[in-house]
Backbone as numpy.savetxt, mean C-alpha at the origin, in Angstrom:
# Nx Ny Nz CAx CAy CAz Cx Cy Cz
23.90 11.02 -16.51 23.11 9.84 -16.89 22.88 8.95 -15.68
21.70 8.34 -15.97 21.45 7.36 -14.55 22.18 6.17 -14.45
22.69 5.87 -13.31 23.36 4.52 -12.83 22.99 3.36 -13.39
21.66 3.29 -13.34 21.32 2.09 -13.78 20.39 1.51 -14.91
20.07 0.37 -15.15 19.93 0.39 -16.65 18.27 -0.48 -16.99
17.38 0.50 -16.21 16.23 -0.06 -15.78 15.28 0.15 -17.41
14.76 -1.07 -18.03 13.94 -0.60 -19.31 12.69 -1.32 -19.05
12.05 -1.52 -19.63 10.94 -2.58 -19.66 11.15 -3.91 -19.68
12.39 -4.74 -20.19 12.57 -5.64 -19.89 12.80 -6.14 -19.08
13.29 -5.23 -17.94 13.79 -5.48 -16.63 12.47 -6.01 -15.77
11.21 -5.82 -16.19 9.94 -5.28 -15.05 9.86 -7.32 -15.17
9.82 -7.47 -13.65 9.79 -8.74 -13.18 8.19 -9.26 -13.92
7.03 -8.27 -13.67 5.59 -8.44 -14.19 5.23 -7.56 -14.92
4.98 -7.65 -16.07 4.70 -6.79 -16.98 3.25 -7.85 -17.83
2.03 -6.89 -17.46 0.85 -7.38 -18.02 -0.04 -6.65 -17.97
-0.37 -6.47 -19.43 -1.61 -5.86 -20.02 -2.56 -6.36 -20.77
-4.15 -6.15 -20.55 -5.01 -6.73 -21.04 -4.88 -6.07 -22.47
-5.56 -7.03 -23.01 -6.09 -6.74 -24.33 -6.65 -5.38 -24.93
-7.92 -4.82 -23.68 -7.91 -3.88 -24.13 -7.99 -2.28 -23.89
-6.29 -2.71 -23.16 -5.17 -1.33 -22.85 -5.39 -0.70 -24.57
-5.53 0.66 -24.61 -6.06 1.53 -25.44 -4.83 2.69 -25.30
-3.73 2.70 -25.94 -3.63 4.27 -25.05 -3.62 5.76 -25.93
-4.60 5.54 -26.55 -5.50 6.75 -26.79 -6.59 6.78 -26.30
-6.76 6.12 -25.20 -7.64 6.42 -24.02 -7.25 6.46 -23.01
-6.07 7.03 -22.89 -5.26 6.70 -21.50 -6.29 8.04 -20.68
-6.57 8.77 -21.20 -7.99 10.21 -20.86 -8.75 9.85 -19.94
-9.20 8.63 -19.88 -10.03 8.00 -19.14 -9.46 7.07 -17.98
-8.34 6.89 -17.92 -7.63 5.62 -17.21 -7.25 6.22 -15.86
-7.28 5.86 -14.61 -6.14 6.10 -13.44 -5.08 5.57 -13.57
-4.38 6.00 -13.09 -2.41 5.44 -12.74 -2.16 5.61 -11.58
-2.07 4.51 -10.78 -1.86 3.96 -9.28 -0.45 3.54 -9.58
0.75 4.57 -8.78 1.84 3.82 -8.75 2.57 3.24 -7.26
3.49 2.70 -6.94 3.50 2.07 -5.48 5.25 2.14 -5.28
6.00 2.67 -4.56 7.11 2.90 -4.58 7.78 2.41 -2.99
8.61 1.82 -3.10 9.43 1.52 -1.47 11.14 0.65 -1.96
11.57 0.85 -1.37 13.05 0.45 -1.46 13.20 -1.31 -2.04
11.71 -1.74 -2.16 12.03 -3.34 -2.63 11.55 -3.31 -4.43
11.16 -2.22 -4.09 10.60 -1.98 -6.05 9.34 -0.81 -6.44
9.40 -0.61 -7.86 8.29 0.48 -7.91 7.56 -0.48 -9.19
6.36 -0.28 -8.69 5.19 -1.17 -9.46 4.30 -0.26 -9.59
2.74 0.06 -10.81 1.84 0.45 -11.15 0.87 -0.55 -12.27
-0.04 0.21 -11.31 -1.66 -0.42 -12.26 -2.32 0.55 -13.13
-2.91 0.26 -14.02 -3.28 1.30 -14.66 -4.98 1.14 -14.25
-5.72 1.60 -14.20 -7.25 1.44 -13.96 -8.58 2.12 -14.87
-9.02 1.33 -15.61 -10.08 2.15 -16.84 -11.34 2.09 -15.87
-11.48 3.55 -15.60 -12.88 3.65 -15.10 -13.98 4.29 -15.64
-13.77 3.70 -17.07 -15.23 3.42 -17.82 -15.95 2.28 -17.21
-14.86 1.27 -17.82 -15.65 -0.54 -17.23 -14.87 -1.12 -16.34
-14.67 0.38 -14.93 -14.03 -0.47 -14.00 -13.13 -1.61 -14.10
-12.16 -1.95 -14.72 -11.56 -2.75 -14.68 -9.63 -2.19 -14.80
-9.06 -3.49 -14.31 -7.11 -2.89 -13.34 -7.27 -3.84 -15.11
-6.35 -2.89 -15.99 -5.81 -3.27 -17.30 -4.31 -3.59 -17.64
-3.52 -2.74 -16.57 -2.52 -3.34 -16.29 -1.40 -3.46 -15.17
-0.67 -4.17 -14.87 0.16 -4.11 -13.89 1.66 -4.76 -14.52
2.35 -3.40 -13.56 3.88 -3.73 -13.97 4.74 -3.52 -12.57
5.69 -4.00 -12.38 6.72 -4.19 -11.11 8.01 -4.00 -11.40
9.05 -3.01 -11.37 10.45 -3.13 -11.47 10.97 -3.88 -9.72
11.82 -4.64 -9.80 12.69 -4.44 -8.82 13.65 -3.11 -8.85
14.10 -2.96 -7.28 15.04 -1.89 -6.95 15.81 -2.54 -6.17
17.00 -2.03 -6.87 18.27 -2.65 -5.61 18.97 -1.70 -4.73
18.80 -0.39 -4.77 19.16 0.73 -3.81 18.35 1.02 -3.00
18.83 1.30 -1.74 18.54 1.01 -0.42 18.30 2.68 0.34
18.26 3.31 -0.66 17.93 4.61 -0.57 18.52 5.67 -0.82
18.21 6.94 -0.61 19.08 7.91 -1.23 19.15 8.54 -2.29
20.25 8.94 -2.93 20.27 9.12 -4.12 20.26 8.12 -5.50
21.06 7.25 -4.87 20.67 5.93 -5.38 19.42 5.59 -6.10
18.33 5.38 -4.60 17.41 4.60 -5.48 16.29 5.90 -6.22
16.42 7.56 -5.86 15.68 8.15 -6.43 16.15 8.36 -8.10
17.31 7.80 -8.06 17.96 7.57 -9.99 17.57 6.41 -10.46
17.56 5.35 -9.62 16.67 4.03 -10.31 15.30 4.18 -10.69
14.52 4.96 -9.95 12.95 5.24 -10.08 13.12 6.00 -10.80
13.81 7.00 -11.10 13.72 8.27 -12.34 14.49 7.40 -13.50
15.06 6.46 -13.33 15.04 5.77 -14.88 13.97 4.72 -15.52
13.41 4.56 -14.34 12.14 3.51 -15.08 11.20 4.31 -15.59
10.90 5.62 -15.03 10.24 6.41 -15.66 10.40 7.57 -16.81
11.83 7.55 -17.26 12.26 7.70 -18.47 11.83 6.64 -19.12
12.42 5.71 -19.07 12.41 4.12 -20.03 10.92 4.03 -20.30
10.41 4.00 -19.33 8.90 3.20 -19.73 7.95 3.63 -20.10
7.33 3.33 -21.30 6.76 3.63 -22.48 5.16 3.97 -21.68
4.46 3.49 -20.46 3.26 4.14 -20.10 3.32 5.32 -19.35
4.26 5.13 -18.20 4.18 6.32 -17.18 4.11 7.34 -17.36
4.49 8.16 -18.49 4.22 9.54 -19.38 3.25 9.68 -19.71
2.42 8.37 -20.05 1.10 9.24 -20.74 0.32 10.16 -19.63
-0.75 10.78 -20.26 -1.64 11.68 -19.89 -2.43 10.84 -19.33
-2.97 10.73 -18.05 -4.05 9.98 -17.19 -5.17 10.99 -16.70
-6.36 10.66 -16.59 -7.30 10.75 -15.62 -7.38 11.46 -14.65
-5.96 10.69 -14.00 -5.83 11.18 -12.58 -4.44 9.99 -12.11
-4.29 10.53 -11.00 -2.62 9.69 -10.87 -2.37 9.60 -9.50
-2.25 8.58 -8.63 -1.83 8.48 -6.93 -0.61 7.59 -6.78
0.12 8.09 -5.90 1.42 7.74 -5.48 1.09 6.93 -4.06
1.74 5.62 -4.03 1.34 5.22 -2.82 3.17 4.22 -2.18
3.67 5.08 -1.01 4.54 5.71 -0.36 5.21 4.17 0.57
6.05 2.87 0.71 6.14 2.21 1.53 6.80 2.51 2.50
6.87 2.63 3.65 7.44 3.27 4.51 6.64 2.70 6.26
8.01 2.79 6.99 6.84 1.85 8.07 6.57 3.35 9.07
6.92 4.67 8.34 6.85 5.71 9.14 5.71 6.64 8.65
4.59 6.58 9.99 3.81 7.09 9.72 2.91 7.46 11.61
1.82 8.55 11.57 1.59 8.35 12.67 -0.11 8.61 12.55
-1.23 8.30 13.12 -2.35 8.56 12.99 -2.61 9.24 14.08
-3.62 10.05 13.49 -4.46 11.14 14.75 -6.02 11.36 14.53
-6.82 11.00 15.13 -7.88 10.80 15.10 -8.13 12.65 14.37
-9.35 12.52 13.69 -10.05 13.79 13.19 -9.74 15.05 13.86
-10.53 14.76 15.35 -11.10 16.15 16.21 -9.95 16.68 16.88
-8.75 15.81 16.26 -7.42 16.36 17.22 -6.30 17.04 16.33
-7.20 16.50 14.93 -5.75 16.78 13.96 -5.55 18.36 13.52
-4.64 18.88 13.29 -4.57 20.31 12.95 -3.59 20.05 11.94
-3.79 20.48 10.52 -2.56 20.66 9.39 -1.67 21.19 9.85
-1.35 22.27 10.70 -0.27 23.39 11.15 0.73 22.09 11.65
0.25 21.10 12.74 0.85 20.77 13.51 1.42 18.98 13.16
0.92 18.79 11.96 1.04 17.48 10.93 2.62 17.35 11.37
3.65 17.79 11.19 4.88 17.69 10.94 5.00 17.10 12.30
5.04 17.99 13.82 4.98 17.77 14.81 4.97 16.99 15.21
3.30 16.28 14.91 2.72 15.26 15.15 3.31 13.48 14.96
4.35 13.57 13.54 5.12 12.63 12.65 6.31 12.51 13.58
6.84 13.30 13.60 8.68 13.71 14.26 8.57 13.50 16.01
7.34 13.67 16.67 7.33 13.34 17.60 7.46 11.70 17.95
7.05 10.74 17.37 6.73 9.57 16.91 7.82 8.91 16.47
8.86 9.68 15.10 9.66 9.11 14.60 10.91 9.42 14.11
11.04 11.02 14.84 12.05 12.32 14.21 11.76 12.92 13.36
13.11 13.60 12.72 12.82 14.70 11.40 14.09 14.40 10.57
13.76 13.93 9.50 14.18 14.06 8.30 14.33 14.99 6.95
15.48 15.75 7.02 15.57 16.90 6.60 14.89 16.55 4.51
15.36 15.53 4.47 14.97 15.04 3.13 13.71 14.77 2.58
13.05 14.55 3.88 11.58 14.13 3.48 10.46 15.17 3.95
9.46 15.27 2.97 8.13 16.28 2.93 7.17 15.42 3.20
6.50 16.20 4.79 5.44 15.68 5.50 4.25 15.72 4.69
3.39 14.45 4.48 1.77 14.58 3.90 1.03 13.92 4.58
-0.26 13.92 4.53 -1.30 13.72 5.28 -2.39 12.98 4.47
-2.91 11.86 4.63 -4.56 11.86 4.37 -5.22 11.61 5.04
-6.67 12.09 4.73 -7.71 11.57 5.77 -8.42 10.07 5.10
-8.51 9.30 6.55 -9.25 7.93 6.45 -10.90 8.11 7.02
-11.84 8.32 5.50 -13.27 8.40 6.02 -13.73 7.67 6.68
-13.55 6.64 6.85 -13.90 5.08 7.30 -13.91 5.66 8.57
-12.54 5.86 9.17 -12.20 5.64 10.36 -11.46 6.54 11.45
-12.20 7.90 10.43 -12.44 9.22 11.48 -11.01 9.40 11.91
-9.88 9.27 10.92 -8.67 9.63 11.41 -7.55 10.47 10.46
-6.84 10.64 10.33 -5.56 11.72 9.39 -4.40 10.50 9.61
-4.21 9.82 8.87 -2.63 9.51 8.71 -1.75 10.09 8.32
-0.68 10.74 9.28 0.04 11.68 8.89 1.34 11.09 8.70
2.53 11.46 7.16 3.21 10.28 6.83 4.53 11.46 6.19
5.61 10.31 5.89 6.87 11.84 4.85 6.99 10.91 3.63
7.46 11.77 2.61 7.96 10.94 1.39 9.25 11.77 1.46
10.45 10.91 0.65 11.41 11.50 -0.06 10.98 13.03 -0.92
11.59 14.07 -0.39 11.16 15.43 -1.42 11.55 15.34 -2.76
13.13 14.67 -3.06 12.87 13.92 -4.54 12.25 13.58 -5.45
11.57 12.36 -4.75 10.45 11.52 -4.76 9.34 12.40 -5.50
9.06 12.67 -4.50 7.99 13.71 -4.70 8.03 14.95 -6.31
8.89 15.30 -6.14 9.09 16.23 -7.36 9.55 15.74 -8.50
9.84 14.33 -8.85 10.61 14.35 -10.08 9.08 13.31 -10.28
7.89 13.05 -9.54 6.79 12.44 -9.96 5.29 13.78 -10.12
5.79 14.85 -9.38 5.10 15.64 -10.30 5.46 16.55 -11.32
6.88 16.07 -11.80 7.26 17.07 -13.10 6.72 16.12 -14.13
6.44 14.62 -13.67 6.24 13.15 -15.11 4.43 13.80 -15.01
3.65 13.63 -13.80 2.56 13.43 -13.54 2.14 14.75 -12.46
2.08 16.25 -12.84 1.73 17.50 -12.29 0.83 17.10 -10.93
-0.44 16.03 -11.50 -1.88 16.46 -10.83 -1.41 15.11 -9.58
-0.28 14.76 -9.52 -0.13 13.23 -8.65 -0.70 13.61 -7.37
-1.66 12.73 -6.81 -1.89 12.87 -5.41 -0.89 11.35 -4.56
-0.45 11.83 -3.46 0.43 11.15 -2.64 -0.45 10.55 -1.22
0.05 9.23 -0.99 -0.76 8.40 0.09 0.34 7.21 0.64
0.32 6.59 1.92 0.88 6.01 2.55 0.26 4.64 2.67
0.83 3.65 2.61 0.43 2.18 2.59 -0.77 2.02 3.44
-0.36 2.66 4.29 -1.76 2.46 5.68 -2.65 2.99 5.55
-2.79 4.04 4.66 -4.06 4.41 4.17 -4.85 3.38 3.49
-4.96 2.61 2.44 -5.61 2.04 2.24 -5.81 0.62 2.83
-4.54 0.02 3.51 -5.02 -1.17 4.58 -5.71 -0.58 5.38
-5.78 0.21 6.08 -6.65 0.47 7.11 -7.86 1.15 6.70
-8.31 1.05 5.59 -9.64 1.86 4.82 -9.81 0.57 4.57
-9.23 -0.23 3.76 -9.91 -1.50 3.50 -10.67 -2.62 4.40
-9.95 -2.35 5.81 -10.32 -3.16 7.33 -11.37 -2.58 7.80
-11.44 -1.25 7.51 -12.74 -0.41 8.08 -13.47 -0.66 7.22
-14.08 -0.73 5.67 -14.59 -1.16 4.67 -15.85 -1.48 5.56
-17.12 -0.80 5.21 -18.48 -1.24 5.69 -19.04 -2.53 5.41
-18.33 -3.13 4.18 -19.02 -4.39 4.02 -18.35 -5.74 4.72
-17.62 -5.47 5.69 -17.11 -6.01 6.69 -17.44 -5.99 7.95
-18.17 -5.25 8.11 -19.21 -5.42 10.01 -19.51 -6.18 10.23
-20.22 -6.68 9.17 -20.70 -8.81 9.81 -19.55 -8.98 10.27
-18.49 -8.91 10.54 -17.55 -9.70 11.09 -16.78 -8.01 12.27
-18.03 -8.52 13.74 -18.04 -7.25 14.17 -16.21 -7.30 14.87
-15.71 -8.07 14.84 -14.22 -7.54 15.40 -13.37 -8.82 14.20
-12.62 -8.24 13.76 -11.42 -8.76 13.21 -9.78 -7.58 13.03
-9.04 -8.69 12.34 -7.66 -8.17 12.48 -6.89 -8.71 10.99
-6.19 -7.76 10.46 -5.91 -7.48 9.46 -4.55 -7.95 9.56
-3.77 -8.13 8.58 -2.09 -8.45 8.56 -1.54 -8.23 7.37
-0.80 -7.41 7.16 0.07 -7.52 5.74 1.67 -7.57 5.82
2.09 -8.62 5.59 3.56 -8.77 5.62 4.26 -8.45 4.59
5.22 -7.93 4.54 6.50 -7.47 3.70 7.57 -8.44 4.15
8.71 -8.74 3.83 9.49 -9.54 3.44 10.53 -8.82 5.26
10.48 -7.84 5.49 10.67 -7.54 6.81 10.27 -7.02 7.89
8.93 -6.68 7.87 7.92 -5.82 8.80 6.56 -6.31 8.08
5.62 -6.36 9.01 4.18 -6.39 9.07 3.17 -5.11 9.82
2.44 -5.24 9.27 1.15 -4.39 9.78 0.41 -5.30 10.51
-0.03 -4.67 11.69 -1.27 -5.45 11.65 -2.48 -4.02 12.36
-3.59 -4.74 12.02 -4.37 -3.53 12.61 -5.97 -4.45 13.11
-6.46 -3.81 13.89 -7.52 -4.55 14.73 -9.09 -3.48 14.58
-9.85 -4.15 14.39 -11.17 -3.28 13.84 -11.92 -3.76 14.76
-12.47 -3.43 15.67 -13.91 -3.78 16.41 -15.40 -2.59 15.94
-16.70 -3.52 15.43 -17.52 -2.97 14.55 -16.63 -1.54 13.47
-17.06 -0.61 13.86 -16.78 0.90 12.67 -15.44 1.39 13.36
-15.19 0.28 14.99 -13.86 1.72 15.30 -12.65 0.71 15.13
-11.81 1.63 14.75 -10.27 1.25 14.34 -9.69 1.19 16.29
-9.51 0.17 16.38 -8.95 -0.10 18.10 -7.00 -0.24 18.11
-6.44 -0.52 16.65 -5.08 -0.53 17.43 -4.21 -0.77 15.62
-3.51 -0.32 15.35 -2.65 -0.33 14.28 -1.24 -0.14 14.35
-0.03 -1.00 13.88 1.07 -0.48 14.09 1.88 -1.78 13.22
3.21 -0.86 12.99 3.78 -1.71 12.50 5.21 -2.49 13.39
5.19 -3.45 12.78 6.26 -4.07 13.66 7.55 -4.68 12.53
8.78 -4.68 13.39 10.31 -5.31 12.50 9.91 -7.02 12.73
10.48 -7.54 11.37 10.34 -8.88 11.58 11.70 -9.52 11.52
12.15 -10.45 12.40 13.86 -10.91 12.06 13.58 -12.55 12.12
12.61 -13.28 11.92 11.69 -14.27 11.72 10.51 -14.85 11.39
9.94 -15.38 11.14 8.43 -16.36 11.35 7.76 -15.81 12.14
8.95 -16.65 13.15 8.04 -16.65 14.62 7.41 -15.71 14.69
7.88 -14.62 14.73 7.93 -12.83 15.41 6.41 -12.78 15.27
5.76 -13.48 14.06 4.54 -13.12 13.55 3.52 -13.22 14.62
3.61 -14.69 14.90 2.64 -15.24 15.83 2.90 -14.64 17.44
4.36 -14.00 17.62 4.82 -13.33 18.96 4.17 -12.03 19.02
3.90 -11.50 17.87 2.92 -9.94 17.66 1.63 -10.09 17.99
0.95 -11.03 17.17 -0.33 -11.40 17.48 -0.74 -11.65 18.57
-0.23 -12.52 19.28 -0.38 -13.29 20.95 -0.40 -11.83 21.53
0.99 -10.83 21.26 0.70 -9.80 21.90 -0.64 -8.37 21.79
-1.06 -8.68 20.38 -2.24 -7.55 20.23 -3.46 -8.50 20.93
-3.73 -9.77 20.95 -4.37 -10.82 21.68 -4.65 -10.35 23.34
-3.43 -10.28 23.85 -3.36 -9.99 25.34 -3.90 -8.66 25.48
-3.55 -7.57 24.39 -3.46 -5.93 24.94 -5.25 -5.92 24.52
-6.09 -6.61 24.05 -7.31 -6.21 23.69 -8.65 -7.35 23.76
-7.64 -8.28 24.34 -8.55 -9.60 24.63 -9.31 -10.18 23.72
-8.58 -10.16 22.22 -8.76 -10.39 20.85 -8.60 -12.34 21.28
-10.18 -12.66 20.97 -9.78 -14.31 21.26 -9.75 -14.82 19.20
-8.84 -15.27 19.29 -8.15 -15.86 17.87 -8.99 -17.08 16.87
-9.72 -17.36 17.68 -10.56 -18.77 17.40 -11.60 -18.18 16.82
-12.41 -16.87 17.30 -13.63 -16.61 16.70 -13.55 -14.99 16.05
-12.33 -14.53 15.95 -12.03 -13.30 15.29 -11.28 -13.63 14.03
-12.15 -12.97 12.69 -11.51 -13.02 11.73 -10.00 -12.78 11.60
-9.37 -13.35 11.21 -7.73 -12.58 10.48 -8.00 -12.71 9.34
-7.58 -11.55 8.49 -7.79 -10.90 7.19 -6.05 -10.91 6.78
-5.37 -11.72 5.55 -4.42 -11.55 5.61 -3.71 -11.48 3.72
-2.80 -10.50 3.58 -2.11 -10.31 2.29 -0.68 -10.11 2.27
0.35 -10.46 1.47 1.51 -10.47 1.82 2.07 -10.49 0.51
3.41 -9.46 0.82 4.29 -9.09 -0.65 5.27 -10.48 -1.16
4.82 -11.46 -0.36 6.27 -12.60 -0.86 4.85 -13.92 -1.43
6.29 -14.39 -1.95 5.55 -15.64 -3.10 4.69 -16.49 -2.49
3.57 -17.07 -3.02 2.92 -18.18 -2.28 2.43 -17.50 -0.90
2.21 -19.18 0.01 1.77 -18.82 1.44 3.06 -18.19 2.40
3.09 -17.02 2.39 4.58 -16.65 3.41 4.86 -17.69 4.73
5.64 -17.81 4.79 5.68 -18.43 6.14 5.63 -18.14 7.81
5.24 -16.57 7.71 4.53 -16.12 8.59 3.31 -16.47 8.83
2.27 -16.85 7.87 1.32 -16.72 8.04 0.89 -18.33 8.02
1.21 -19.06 7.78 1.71 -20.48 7.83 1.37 -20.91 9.38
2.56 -20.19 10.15 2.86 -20.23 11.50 1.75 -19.71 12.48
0.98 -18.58 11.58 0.09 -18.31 12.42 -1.13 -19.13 12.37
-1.54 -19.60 11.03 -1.84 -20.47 10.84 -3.05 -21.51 11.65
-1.55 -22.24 12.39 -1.80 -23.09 13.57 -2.55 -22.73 14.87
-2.86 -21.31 14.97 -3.31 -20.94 15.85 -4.32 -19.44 15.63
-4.74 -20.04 14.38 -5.73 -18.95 14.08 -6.76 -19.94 13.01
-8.08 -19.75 13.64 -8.93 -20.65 13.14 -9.58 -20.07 11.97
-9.86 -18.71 12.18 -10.84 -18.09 10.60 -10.00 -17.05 9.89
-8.93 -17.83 9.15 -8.00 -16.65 8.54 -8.83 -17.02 7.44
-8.81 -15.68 7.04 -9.02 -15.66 4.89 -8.03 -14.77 4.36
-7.99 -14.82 3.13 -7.05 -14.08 2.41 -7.67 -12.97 1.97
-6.82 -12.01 2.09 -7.46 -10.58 2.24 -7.27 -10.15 0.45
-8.42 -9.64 0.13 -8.70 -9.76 -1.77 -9.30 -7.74 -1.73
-8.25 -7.22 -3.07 -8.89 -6.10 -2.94 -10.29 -5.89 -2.89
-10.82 -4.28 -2.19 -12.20 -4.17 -2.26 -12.77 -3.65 -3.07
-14.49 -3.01 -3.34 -14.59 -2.58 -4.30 -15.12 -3.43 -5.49
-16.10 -2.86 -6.23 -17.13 -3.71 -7.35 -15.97 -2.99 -8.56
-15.00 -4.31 -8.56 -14.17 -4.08 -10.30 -13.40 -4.96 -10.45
-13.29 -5.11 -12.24 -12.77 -6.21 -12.62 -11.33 -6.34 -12.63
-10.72 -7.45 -13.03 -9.12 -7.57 -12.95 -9.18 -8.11 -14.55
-7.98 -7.67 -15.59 -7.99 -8.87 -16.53 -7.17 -9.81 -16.06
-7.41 -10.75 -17.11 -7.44 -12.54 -16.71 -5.87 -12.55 -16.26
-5.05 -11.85 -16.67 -3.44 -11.94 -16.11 -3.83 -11.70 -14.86
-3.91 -11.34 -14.26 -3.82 -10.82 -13.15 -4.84 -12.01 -11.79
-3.82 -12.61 -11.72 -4.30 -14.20 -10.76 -4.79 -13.24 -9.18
-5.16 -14.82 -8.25 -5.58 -14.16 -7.07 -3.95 -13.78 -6.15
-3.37 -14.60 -6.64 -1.56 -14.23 -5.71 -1.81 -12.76 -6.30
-1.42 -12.47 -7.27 -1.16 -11.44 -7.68 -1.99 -10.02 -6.83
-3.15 -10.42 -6.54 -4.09 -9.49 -6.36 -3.96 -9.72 -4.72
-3.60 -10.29 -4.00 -3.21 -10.29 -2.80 -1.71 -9.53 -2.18
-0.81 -9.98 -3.35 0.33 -9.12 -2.98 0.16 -7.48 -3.67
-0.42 -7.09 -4.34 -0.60 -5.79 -4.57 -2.21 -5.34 -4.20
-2.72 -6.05 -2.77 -3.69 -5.39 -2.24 -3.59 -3.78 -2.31
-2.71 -3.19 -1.65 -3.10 -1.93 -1.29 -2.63 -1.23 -2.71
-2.02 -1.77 -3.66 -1.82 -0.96 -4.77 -3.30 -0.91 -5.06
-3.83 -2.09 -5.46 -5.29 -2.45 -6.24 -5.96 -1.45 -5.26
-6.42 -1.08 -3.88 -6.91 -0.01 -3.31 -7.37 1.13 -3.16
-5.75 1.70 -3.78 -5.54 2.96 -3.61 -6.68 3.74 -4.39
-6.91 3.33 -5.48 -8.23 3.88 -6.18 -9.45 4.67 -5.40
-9.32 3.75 -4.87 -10.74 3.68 -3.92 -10.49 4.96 -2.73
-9.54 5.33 -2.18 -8.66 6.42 -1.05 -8.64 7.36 -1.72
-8.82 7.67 -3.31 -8.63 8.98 -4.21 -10.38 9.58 -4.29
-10.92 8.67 -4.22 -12.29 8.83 -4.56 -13.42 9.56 -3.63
């Protein structure tokens, strides 16, 4: 039996519109989002385009066996994740990942390519997607666990890495009017940031955060390495913690055209589902769009 005692009551956000159907679940996507701070999913009706629901467990295991028994009990417990979907994507938090432009990438050599970058982990199974946008393969690992006890719930699951859809969303064509900007998504201990000049992706990576500060010490530094002037380059910004993080606060002061980075894509949200909300589960709300 599992360790822990994860049900539906536990789910920090639990909200569904009105009209969640699930004898139409036939028609629905299931976007789920998994990393050592919690596993959350949206459900998505793409009849009338619209995110119908969203739910969030916290996780308190820090990996391992541990937390692959906490995630395999929320998905016993919880009364949607079984149903029959549409279609179903797994989207992977992890700050380990490596990109390779198109004309260089070879599947044979995917593994290679990862472990050179970040080692080898006997536990984890190398995957790959391609970013149309931006003419590249993000090549990434999940837990093999992971992986198998979500396609024994969900057979047809396709698997994707956080940076897939931030960095599809930054490349996003309806963003060229703003021919160079820079993207940011903070987590509660590491950030992304990634830098777009017109259609080409110029610099992505993630960085450890052990402060605020660190934020505005990253920036200054992608600033210097690309002569990114801050005053007239968009920052595009979304973040997993409450309110205005205080990273971005800090940067703030020295960034003149920040906006808040809002999923992309012509579709609706129901009314639960505020703009915080839709900022901290940017790349969940996304992933849709990376399957397509």
């Amino acid at each position: 039996m599992p360790e822990t005692g994860n049900n539906i009551a536990d789910a920090v956000i639990d909200l569904i519109d009105e009209t969640f159907d699930v004898s139409q679940s036939g028609s629905y996507h299931l976007s789920i989002e998994t990393g050592l701070g919690g596993l959350s999913f949206c459900v998505f009706n793409t009849v009338i385009n619209k995110y119908i629901v969203l739910r969030n467990y916290p996780l308190s295991a820090t990996g391992g066996d541990a937390f692959i028994s906490e995630c395999r009990n929320i998905f016993e417990n919880d009364n949607l994740l079984g149903l029959s979907y549409k279609s179903c994507s797994h989207l992977w938090i992890s700050p380990r990942c490596t990109l390779v432009p198109e004309h260089l990438f070879d599947p044979a050599n995917a593994a290679a390519y990862l472990n050179f970058n970040h080692g080898w982990k006997a536990d984890e199974q190398v995957q790959h997607n391609y970013l149309r946008q931006a003419k590249l393969y993000n090549v990434f690992s999940c837990p093999k666990a992971l992986i198998a006890f979500l396609q024994r719930y969900q057979p047809a699951m396709m698997f994707f890495h956080h940076a897939t859809p931030f960095i599809s969303s930054v490349a996003d064509e309806s963003l060229l009017s703003a021919k160079q900007r820079i993207a940011v998504y903070c987590y509660s201990d590491y950030m992304d940031i990634a830098v777009m000049k017109g259609k080409t992706l110029l610099f992505y990576n993630t960085f450890y955060i052990s402060a605020p500060e660190d934020t505005i010490y990253y920036l200054a530094g992608v600033q210097n390495l690309f002569g990114v002037d801050l005053v007239s380059t968009k920052l595009f910004y979304a973040g997993s913690l409450k309110d205005i993080p205080p990273q971005v606060e800090i940067a703030g002061k020295y960034v003149d055209r920040m906006i808040e980075c809002e999923p992309s894509g012509v579709v609706t949200y129901s009314h639960y589902m505020t703009e915080q909300l839709r900022r901290r589960f940017v790349h969940l709300f996304n992933l849709y769009g990376c399957v397509l």
